[in-house]
Structure formats: structure tokens, C-alpha cells
Coordinates of C-alpha atoms in Angstrom, one line a residue:
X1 CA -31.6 -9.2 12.8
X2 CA -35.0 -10.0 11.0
X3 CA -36.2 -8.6 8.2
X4 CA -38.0 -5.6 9.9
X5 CA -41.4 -4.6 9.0
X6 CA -41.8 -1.3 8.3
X7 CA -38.8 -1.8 5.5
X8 CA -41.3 -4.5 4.2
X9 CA -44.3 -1.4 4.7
X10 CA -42.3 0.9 2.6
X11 CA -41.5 -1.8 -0.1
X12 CA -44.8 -2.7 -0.7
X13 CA -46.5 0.6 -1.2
X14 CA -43.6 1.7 -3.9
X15 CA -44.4 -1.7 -5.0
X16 CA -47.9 -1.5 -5.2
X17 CA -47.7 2.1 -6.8
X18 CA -45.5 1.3 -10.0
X19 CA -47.7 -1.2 -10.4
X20 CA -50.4 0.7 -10.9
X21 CA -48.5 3.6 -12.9
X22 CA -46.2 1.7 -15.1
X23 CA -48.7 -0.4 -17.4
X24 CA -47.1 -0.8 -20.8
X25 CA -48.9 -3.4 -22.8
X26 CA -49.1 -6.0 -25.8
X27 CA -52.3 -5.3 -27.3
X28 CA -54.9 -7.9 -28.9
X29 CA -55.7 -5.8 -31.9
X30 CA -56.3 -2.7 -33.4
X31 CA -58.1 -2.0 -36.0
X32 CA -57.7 1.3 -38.5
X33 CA -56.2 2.4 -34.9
X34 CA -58.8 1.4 -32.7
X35 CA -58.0 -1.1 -30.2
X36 CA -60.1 -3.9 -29.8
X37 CA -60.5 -6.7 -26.9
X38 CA -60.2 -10.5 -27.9
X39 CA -63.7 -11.8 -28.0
X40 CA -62.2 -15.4 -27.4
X41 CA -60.2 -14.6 -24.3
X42 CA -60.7 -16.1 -20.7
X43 CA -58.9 -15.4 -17.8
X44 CA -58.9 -18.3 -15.1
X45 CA -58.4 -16.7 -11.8
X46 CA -56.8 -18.6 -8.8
X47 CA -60.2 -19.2 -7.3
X48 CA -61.3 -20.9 -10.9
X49 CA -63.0 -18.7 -12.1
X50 CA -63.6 -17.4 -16.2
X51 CA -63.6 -14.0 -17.1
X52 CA -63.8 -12.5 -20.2
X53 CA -63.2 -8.9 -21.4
X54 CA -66.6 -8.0 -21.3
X55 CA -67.3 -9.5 -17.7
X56 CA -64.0 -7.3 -16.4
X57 CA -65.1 -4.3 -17.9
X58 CA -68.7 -4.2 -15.7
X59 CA -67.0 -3.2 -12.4
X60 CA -64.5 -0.2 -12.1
X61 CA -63.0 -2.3 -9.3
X62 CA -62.6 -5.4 -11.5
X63 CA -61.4 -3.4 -14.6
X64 CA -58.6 -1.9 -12.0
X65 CA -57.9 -4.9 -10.6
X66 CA -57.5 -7.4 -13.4
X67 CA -56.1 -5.0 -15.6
X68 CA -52.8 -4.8 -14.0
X69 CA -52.2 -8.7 -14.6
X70 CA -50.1 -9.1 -18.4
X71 CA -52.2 -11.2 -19.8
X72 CA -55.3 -9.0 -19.2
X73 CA -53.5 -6.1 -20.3
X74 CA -52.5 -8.0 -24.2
X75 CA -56.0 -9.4 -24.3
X76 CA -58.6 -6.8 -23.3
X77 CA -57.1 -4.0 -25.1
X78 CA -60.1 -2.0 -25.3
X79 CA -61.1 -2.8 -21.4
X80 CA -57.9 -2.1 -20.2
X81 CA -57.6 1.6 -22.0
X82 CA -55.0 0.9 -24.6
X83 CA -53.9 2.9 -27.1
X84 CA -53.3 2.0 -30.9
X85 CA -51.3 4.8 -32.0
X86 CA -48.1 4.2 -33.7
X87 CA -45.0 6.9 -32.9
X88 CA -42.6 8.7 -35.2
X89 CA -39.0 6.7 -35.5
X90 CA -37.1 9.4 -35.5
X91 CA -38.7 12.3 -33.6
X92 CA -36.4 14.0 -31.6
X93 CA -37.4 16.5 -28.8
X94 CA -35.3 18.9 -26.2
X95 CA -34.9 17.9 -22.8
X96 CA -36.6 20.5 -20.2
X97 CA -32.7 20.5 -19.1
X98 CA -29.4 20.8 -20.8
X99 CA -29.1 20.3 -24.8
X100 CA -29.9 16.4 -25.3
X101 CA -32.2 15.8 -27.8
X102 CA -34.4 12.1 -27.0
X103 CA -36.8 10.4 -29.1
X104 CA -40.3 9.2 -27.9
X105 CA -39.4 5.9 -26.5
X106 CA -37.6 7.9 -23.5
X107 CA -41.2 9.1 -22.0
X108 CA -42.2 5.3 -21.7
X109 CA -39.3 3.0 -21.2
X110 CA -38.6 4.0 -17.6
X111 CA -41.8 2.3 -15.9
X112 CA -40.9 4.4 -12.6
X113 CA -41.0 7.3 -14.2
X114 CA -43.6 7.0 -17.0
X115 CA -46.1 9.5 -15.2
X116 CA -43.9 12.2 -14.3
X117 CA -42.2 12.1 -18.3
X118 CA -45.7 12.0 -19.8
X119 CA -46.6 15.0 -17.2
X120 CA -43.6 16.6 -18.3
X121 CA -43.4 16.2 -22.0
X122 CA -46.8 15.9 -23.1
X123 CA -48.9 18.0 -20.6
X124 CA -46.2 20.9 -20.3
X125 CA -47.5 24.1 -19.7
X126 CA -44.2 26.1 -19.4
X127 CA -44.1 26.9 -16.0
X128 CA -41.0 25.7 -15.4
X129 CA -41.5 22.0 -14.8
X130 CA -41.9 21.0 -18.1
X131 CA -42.0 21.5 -21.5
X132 CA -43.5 24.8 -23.3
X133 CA -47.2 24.2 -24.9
X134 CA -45.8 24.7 -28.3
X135 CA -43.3 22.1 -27.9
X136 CA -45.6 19.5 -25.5
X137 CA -48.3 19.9 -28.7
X138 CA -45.7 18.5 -31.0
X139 CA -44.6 15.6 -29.3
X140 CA -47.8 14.4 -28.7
X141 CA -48.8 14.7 -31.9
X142 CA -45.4 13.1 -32.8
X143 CA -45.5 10.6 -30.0
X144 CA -49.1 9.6 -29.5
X145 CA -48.8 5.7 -27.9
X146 CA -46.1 7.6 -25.7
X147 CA -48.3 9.9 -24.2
X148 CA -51.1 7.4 -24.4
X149 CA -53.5 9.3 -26.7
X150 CA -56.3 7.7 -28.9
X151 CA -56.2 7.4 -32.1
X152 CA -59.1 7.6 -35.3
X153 CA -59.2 5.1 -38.2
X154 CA -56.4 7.1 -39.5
X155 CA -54.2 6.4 -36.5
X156 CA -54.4 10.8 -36.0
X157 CA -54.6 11.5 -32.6
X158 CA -57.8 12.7 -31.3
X159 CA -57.7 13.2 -27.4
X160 CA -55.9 15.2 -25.0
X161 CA -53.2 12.9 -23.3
X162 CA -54.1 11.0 -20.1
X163 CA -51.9 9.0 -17.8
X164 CA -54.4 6.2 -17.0
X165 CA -57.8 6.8 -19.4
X166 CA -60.9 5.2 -18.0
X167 CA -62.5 2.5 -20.4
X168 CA -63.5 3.4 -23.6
X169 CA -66.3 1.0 -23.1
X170 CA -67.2 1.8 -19.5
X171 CA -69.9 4.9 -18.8
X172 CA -68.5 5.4 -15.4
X173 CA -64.7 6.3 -14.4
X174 CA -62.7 3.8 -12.5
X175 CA -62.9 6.1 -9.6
X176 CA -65.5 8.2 -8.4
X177 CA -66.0 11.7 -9.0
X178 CA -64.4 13.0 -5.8
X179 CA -61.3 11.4 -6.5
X180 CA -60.1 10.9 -10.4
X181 CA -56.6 9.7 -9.5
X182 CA -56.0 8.0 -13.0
X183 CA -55.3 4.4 -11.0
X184 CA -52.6 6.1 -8.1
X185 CA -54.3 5.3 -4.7
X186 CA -54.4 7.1 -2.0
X187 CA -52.3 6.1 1.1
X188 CA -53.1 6.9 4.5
X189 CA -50.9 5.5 7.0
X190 CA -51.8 6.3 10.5
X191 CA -48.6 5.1 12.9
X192 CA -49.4 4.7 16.7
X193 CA -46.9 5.1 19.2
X194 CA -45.5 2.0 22.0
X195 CA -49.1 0.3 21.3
X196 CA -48.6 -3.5 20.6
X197 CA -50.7 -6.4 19.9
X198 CA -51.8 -6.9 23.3
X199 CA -53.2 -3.3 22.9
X200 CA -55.2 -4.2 19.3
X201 CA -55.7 -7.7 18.8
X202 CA -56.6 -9.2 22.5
X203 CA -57.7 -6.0 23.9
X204 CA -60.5 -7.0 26.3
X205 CA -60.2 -3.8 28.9
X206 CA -61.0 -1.0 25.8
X207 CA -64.0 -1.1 23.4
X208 CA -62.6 -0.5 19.9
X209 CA -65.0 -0.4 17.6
X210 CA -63.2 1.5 14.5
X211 CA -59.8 -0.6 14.7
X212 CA -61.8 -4.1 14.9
X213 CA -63.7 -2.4 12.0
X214 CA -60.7 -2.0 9.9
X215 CA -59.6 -5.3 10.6
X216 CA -62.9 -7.0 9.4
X217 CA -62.9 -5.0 5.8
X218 CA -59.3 -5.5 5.6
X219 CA -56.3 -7.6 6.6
X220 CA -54.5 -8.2 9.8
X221 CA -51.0 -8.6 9.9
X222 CA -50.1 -11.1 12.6
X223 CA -46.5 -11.2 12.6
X224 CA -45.5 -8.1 11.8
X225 CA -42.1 -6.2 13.2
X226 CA -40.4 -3.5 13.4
X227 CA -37.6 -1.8 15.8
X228 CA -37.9 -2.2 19.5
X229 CA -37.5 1.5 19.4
X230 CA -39.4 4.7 17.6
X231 CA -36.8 6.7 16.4
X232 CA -34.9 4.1 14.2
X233 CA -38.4 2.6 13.1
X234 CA -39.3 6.1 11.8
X235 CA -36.3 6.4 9.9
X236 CA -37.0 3.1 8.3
X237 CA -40.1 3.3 7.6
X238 CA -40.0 6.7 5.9
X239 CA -36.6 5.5 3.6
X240 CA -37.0 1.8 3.7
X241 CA -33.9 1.1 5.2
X242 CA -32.5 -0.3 8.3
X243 CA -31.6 2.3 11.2
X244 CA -27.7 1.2 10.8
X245 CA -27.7 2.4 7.0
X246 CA -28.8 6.3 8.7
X247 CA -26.9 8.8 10.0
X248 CA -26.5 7.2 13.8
X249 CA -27.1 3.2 14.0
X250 CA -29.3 4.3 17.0
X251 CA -31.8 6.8 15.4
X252 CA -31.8 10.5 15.8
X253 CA -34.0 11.5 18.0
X254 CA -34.3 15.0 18.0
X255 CA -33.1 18.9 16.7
X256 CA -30.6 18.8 19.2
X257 CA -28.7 15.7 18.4
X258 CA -26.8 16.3 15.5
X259 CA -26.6 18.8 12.2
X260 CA -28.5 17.0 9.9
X261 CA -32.1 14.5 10.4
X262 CA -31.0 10.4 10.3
X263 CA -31.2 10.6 6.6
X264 CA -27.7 10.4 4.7
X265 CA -27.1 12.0 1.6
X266 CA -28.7 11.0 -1.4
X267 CA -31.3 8.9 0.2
X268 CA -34.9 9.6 -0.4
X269 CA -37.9 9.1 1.6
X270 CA -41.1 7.8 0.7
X271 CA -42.9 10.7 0.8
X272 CA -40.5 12.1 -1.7
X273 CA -40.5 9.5 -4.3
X274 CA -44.8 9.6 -4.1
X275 CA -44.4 13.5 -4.9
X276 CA -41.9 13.4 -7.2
X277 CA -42.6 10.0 -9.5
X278 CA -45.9 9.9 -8.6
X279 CA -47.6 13.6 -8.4
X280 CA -48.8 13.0 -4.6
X281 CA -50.1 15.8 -2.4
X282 CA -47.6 14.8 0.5
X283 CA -48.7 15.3 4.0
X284 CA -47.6 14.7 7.7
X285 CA -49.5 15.8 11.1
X286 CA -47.7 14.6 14.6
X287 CA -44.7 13.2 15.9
X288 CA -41.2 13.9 13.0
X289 CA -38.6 12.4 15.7
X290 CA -35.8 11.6 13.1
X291 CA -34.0 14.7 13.2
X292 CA -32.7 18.0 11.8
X293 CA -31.1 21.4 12.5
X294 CA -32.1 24.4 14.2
X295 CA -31.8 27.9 11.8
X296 CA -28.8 29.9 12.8
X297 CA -28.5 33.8 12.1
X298 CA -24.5 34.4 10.7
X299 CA -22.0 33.5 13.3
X300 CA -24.5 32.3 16.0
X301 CA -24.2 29.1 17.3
X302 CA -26.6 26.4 18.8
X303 CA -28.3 27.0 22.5
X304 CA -29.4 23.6 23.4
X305 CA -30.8 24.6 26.8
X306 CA -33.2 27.7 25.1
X307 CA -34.0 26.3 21.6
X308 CA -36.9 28.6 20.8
X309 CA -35.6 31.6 22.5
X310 CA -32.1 32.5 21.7
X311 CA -31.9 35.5 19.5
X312 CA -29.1 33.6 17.5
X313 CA -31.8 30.9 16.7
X314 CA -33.5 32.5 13.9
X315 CA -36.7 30.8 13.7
X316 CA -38.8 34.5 12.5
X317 CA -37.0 33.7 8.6
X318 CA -36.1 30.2 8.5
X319 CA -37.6 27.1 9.0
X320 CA -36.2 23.6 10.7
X321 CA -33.6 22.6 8.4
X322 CA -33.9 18.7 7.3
X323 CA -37.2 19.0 8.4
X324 CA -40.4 17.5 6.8
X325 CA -40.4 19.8 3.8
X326 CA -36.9 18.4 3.1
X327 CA -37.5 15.0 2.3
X328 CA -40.8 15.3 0.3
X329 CA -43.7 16.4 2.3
X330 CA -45.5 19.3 0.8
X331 CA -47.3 20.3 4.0
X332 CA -46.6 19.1 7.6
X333 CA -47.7 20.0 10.7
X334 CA -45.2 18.6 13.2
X335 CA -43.6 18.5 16.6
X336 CA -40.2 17.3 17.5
X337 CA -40.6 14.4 19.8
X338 CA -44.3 14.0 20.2
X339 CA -45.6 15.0 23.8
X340 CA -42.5 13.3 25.6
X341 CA -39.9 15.9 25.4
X342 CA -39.8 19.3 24.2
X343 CA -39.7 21.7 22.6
X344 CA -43.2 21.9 23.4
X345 CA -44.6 23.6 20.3
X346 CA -45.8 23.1 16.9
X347 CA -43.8 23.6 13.3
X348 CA -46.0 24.3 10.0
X349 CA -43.9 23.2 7.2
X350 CA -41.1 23.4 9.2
X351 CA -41.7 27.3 10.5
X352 CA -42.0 27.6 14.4
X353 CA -45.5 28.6 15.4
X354 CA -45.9 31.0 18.6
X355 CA -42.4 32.3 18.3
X356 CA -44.1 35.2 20.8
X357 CA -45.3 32.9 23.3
X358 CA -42.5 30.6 24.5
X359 CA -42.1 29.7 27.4
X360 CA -40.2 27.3 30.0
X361 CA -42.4 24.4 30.8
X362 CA -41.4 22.7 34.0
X363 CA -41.9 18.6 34.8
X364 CA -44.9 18.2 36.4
X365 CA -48.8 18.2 36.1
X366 CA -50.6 21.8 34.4
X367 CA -54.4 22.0 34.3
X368 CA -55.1 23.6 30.7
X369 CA -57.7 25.7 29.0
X370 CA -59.3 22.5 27.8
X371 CA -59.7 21.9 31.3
X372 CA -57.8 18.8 30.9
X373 CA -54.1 17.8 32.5
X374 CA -50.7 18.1 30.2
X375 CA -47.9 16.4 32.2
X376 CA -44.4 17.4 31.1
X377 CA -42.5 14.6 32.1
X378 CA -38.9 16.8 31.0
X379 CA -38.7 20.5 31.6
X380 CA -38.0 22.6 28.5
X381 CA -39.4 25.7 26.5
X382 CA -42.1 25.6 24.6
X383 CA -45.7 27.6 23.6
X384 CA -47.6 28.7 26.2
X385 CA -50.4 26.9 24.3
X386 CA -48.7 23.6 24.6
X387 CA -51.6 21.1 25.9
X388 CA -50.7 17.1 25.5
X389 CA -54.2 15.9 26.4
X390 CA -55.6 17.1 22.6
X391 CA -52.6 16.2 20.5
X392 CA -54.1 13.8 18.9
X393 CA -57.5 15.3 18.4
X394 CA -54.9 18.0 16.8
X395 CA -53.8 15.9 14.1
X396 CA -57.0 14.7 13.1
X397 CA -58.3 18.4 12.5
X398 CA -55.0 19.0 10.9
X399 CA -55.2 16.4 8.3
X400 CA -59.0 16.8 7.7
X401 CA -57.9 20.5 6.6
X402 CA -55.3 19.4 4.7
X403 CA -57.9 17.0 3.2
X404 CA -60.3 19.8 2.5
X405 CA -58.1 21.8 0.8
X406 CA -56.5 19.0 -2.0
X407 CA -59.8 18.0 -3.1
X408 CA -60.4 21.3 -3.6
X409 CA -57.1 22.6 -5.5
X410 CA -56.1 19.3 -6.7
X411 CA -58.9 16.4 -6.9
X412 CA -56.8 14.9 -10.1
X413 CA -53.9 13.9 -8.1
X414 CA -53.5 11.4 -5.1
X415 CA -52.7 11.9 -1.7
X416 CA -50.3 10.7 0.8
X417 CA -51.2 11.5 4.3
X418 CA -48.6 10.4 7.0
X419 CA -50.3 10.9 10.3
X420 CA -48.0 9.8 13.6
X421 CA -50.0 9.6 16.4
X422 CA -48.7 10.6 20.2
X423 CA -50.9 7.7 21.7
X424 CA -49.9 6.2 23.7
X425 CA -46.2 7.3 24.5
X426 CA -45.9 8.8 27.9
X427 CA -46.6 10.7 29.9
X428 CA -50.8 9.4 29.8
X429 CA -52.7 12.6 30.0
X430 CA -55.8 12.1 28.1
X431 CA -57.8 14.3 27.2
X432 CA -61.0 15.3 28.9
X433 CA -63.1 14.4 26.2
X434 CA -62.8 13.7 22.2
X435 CA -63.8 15.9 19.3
X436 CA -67.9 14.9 19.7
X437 CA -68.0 14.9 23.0
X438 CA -67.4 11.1 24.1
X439 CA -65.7 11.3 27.7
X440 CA -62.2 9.9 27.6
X441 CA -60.3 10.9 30.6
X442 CA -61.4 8.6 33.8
X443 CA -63.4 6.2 31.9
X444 CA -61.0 3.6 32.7
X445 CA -58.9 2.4 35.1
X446 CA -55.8 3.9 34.0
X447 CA -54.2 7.1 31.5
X448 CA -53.0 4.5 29.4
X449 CA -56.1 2.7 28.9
X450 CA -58.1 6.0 28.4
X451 CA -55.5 6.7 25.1
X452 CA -55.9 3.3 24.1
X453 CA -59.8 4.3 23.9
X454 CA -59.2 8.1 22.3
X455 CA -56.4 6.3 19.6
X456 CA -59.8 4.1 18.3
X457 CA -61.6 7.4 18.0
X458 CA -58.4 8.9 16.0
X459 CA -58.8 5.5 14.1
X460 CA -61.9 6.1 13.3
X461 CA -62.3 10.1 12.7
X462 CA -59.7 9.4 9.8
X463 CA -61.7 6.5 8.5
X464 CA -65.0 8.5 8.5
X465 CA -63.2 11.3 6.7
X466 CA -62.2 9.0 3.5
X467 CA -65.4 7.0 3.5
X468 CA -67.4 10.4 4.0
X469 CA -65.7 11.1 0.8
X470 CA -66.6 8.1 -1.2
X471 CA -62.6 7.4 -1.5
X472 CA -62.9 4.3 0.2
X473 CA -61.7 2.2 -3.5
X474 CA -59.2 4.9 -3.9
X475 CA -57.3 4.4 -0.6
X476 CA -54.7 2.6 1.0
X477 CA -55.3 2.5 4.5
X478 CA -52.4 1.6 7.3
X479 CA -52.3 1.2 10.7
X480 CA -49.3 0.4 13.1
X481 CA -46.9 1.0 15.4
X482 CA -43.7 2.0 15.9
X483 CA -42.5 -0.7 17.9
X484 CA -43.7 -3.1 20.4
X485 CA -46.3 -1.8 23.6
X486 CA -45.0 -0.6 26.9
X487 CA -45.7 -3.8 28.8
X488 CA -46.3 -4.2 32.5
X489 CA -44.8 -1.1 34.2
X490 CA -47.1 1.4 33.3
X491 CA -50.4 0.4 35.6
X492 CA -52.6 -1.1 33.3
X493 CA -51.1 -4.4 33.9
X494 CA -52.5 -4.4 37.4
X495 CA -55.9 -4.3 35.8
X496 CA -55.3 -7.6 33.7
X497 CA -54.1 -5.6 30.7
X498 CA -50.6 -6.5 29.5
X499 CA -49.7 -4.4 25.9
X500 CA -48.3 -7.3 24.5
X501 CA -50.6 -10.1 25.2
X502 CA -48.8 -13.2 25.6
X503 CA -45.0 -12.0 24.2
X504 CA -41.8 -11.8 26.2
X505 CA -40.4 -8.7 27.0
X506 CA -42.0 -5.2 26.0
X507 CA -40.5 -1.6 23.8
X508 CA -36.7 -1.8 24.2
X509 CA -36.0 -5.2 24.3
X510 CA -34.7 -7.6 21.8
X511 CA -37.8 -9.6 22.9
X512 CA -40.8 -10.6 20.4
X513 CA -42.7 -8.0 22.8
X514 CA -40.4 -5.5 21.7
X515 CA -40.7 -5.7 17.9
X516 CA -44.2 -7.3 16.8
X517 CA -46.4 -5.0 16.6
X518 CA -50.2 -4.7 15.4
X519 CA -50.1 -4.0 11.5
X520 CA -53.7 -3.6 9.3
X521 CA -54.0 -2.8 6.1
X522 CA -57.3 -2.3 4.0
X523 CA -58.1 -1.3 0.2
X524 CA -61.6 -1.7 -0.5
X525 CA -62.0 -4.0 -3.8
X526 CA -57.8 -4.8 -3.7
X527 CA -57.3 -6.0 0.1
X528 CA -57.9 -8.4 0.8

């Protein structure tokens, strides 16, 4: 099997995140514990071009860039934000667990934890997660290059610990004011559902504005793959494994399928090592579809045909076991299986919404409050809320909330923001129109081309939303699919629209059609 792409995905953004966190320098000088840039230094970049410390140090985007490279980093001291103070030898300190005793040089020499241990040890508050202020205030006045302070011409250290300091030299933070992530981006990875390249990259049938935008200020990803399937490519791309290393070699694909979600024990998601290592706000809005257990009151035991309503199921205390709050996101807004099966209802941080409203959905077409059409395509219980046509439009108010509310309560830390779209899985009931207004259902010739259409407004409601907030140099931006587009079966192809442009075969097969899918990535300043 090829190396599949969202394991590559996954790799990349751990990859690009301790490389940013973990920057433990060789310095150029320092001088009565000042550091100091070399005035002599040029860097030669790959294009040819010579820049000194001073020329890196006039744009934030440069200083962030450059800065990460070795050679920067020993040369442009100053520039870079180092730190000239010297530790104490034989400091010793207590652990926040157990009775082990460690000297400074355990905060710094794990890179992949070098945040979280200066968090911990030198910014303790005593709440719990880290050290007591008594004790944080003497090891950073014991271990000030550890927890990155700065030092006077005596070498004393004279400001409060920082993971990542802006440039001593530089009026203006590396990031802007909204968004002081000391150097952790932002990631917001937006995954479609059964669209392929046909869908993104040839699309002549759809206008798409906000996708061919992100292309142009970022990078297309032309052969990109994942699983011909979206259960085992959601596994993988949340742990970065392949689907055979989970639970089931197939996936899991729902609440009902097993005791436990498709990850094994002691593997960790993504979202998990972000939160934990990195000190993201984790979020996910939409489709969960690896998994996990329904709550059980004493002695009861599972109803698969009335999963909301069985008064064994105890949904009023007890959240979704293995759900999203179990492998590292902090909030979530979820359903089980998207809009293809049910239940058809909601989960907020794993706890059933409208337990007092469920009801039994049959298959079939039901005209909503919205005035739109939800097609159940599998008869099973659910809200009586339940409306498929504004999923989607759903998630993008959910994640602007959850938006709302970090930069609020935590505009020092970065966010992770994993938002799984239902478009355009069937069944194809668009919705009658988007959030501001812009007709969607019946514009085109088919359901499936109308969600094509609504999934560039998703696209770009969630672009508008980081570039509204000037974060746009502070965020990773992802888009892509869970496998390969739906192909010729659906109606669109008798139209002139095929999902996978010229590839063989189409989601399910072992054909290219199957597994390349439409990948973009975009960081402005970084990619590309």
C-alpha cells in the first residue's frame, strides 16, 4: 500500500510545530549578559540571496521564518530572542509528581516538551498543573537560560519568563495583537467528505471562488492520497497511523460497532499531543465517525435498534465514551456518522443534545423548518430537530463561537480547529440557501453539484473568519478529503461532471480515483 496522505498530513504538522517550539541555540555573543547579533554574518538563502541580522529582524514574518534555520539562530542572537543567562550547576527542584528531585537542564533538553516544562516549572501557579509560585520563583531565578529569561550586565534575571520572546530589537511582536501565540501557529484543517479532484481542481460545472482562492495564496497538493474509504482515513489522520494499526483494519464506523473508538491503547491523537505539548485550544465541529461507546446505567446493556431512547442508555449523566473529549479535544460539537446514518442528533463535548426530543426518523424525504429537504437515507432515532440541508452551515457557526470565545479567554495560546464537513456524502439535500442568503438548492443541475457550491461558501466563511481577525500569518490552513469523489453514479456525471476528473475508478476502489484526493495548504509568509 502507498504511503497514505493524511499519515504524511499529521506528520507534517507535529513536524512543523516542534519546530517552531523547540529552538535551543548556539549564540554569537553576549556581552555582561546581553546577547548580541554578529555584525559580520550573512545568510545566503537558496534563491541567492544575503541577509544579515539586521535585514531579518525588519519583518516579523522574516524574523519567524529565518529564525528557525541553525545558523540563524547562533548568529543573530539578539534577532532571534536569545537569552544570555547562565544556570546554577547544581540546582535541584521537586517534580510536580512523585519525590525526584531534577536539575535545570530537565526543563530544556526534551525539545517536545520544552513548552509544556517551562509552563510547568517556571510559570506555575499552583493550581494543580504545575509548580507552586514560591517554588516556580526560585527556579527561574535559579534556572534563568532554562526558562528563557533576560538577563542585566550582571547576568540577574530581569523579565518574567516567556516561551518564545519577540525581538529585543523589534518594536512590533512577531504576531499581531489578536493573536500573541509566542511562534505556535494556528491550524485549521477543514476535511470534506467523498469530494475529489475532479470536484476542486477541474471543476468547470461549480463556481468556486474561495477554494481557487486558497489555492492561489497557498499550495496545491497534486498527488495527494489517502484511504479509498472515510472511516479508516479519519483514524489516520487524527493518530497518524495506518487504519490496520487501529482497533479494526477496516475502521470503526460508528457507536454501535464495538466498545471502544478505532484508537488502541496508548495511542494518541493529534489533537491530544497539540493540547498537551503544545497548550492548544482543541476543537472539532462535524462528522467523529471513528468510534466509541454508548453510557450504560449499572447492569444495563446496549440497545442497538433505540440508541437515544433506552432508559438503560444513560445519556442525562454521561457522555459518549471514547468520544472527542477522550483523545484531546477540549470542545467538540459532533455527530456520529455525518448526515448518512443515524443517530440523527448532535453531541456537545460528547453529552447528547435533545435527549427530550428523540424521535424515529424514517428513510425518505422531510420538508423542514428551514423550509428546505433532509433525506434520511437509513431509518433511525434521532432529534426532532435533525435537518441535513444546514449541517454544514452548522459547523461554521459552531466553530466561529468557539472562535469567539478563545480569543476572548485565551488569546495567548494557539488553536486547533478540526472542522469535518458533511459535503458532499450522501444523501444530496442542500440546503435552501447559505448563511447570507446566496441560493444553493436548485441552482444547478444536480444535489451534488449544489453542495459542491455550499462546501466553497463553508471554504470561505472559515477563511473570512481568520483573515477578519488579522491571523492570517498565525495560521495553518488545510483543506482535503477523506478519500477519493463519488464518481459517475450519482447524476452529475450526466451533466459532464465526473468527481475525479480523468482517474480510474471512484471512493471504494483500489483505483487512483479512490485515494487522490484534492489537498491545499496555505500559511501566509511560510507557504509557500
Amino acid at each position: 500500500m502507498m504511503m497514505m496522505m493524511f499519515y504524511r498530513t499529521s506528520i507534517l504538522i507535529s513536524t512543523l510545530l516542534v519546530g517552531i517550539l523547540s529552538s535551543e541555540t548556539a549564540f554569537a555573543s553576549c556581552q555582561g549578559g546581553i546577547a548580541q547579533d554578529d555584525p559580520t554574518f550573512k545568510y545566503t538563502s537558496k534563491s541567492g540571496v544575503k541577509r544579515s541580522c539586521k535585514n531579518i529582524s525588519r519583518k516579523p514574518k522574516r524574523i519567524r521564518r529565518m529564525c528557525r534555520l541553525p545558523e540563524v539562530q547562533s548568529h543573530c542572537m539578539l534577532t532571534c530572542g536569545g537569552s544570555c543567562c547562565v544556570d546554577d550547576d547544581i540546582f535541584e527542584f521537586p517534580m510536580i509528581w512523585g519525590d525526584n528531585q531534577q536539575r535545570c537542564e530537565f526543563i530544556t533538553k526534551n525539545t517536545k516538551q520544552l513548552w509544556k516544562r517551562r509552563q510547568t516549572y517556571c510559570e506555575g501557579n499552583g493550581n494543580g498543573n504545575g509548580a507552586t509560585e514560591t517554588d516556580s520563583e526560585k527556579i527561574r531565578s535559579m534556572c534563568p537560560n532554562a526558562c528563557n529569561l533576560t538577563c542585566d550586565e550582571t547576568g540577574k534575571p530581569v523579565l518574567v519568563p516567556t516561551t518564545s520572546p519577540p525581538p529585543p530589537n523589534n518594536p512590533k511582536p512577531p504576531t499581531n495583537n489578536n493573536n500573541n501565540n509566542n511562534g505556535r501557529p494556528n491550524i485549521l484543517l477543514i476535511l470534506a467528505d467523498d469530494v475529489g479532484t475532479g470536484d476542486v481542481y477541474t471543476m468547470d460545472k461549480v463556481q468556486m471562488p474561495n477554494l481557487n482562492a486558497l489555492m492561489g495564496k497557498g499550495i496545491k497538493f497534486t498527488d495527494a492520497h489517502s484511504t479509498p474509504l472515510c472511516a479508516p482515513s479519519r483514524y489516520m489522520l487524527l493518530s497518524g497511523n495506518y487504519p490496520h494499526r487501529g482497533r479494526n483494519p477496516n475502521g470503526t464506523w460508528n457507536m454501535i460497532q464495538g466498545d471502544t473508538n478505532q484508537f488502541m491503547d496508548g495511542q494518541v491523537s493529534i489533537a491530544q499531543v497539540l493540547k498537551e505539548s503544545g497548550g492548544y485550544d482543541t476543537f472539532m465541529a462535524g462528522k467523529y465517525h471513528i468510534g466509541g461507546r454508548v453510557p450504560l446505567k449499572p447492569g444495563a446493556v446496549l440497545n442497538k435498534n433505540n440508541l437515544l431512547s433506552d432508559d438503560g442508555h444513560d445519556w442525562n449523566n454521561q457522555p459518549l465514551f471514547d468520544g472527542p473529549q477522550d483523545i484531546g479535544f477540549g470542545k467538540s460539537y459532533m455527530t456520529d456518522e455525518g448526515i448518512q446514518g443515524g443517530p440523527y442528533s448532535w453531541f456537545r463535548n460528547g453529552y447528547l443534545e435533545g435527549r427530550d426530543e428523540v424521535v424515529t426518523w424514517q428513510v425518505g424525504d422531510h420538508v423542514t423548518a428551514s423550509g428546505g429537504t433532509s433525506i434520511i437515507l437509513n431509518s433511525n432515532e434521532g432529534v426532532a430537530s435533525w435537518d441535513s440541508t444546514l449541517y454544514n452551515q452548522i459547523l461554521v457557526k459552531e466553530t466561529e463561537e468557539f472562535m469567539e470565545e478563545h480569543l476572548q479567554k485565551r488569546p495567548g495560546d494557539p488553536m486547533f480547529m478540526y472542522v469535518a464537513l458533511g459535503s458532499v456524502h450522501e444523501p444530496h439535500s442542500p440546503p435552501v440557501s447559505y448563511i447570507d442568503g446566496q441560493p444553493v438548492a436548485g441552482v444547478h443541475e444536480t444535489g451534488h453539484l449544489d453542495l459542491l457550491a455550499e462546501m466553497d461558501m463553508v471554504v470561505g466563511s472559515l477563511v473570512d473568519m481568520i483573515e477578519k481577525k488579522q491571523l492570517a500569518e498565525d495560521t495553518i490552513i488545510i483543506f482535503a478529503s477523506d478519500n477519493g469523489g463519488l464518481g459517475k453514479r450519482l447524476g452529475s456525471d450526466e451533466y459532464g461532471h465526473d468527481s475525479n476528473g480523468i482517474l480510474r475508478g471512484a471512493k471504494g476502489t483500489i483505483y487512483e480515483g479512490g485515494s487522490r484526493i484534492p489537498m491545499i495548504m496555505r500559511h501566509d509568509g511560510t507557504i509557500p
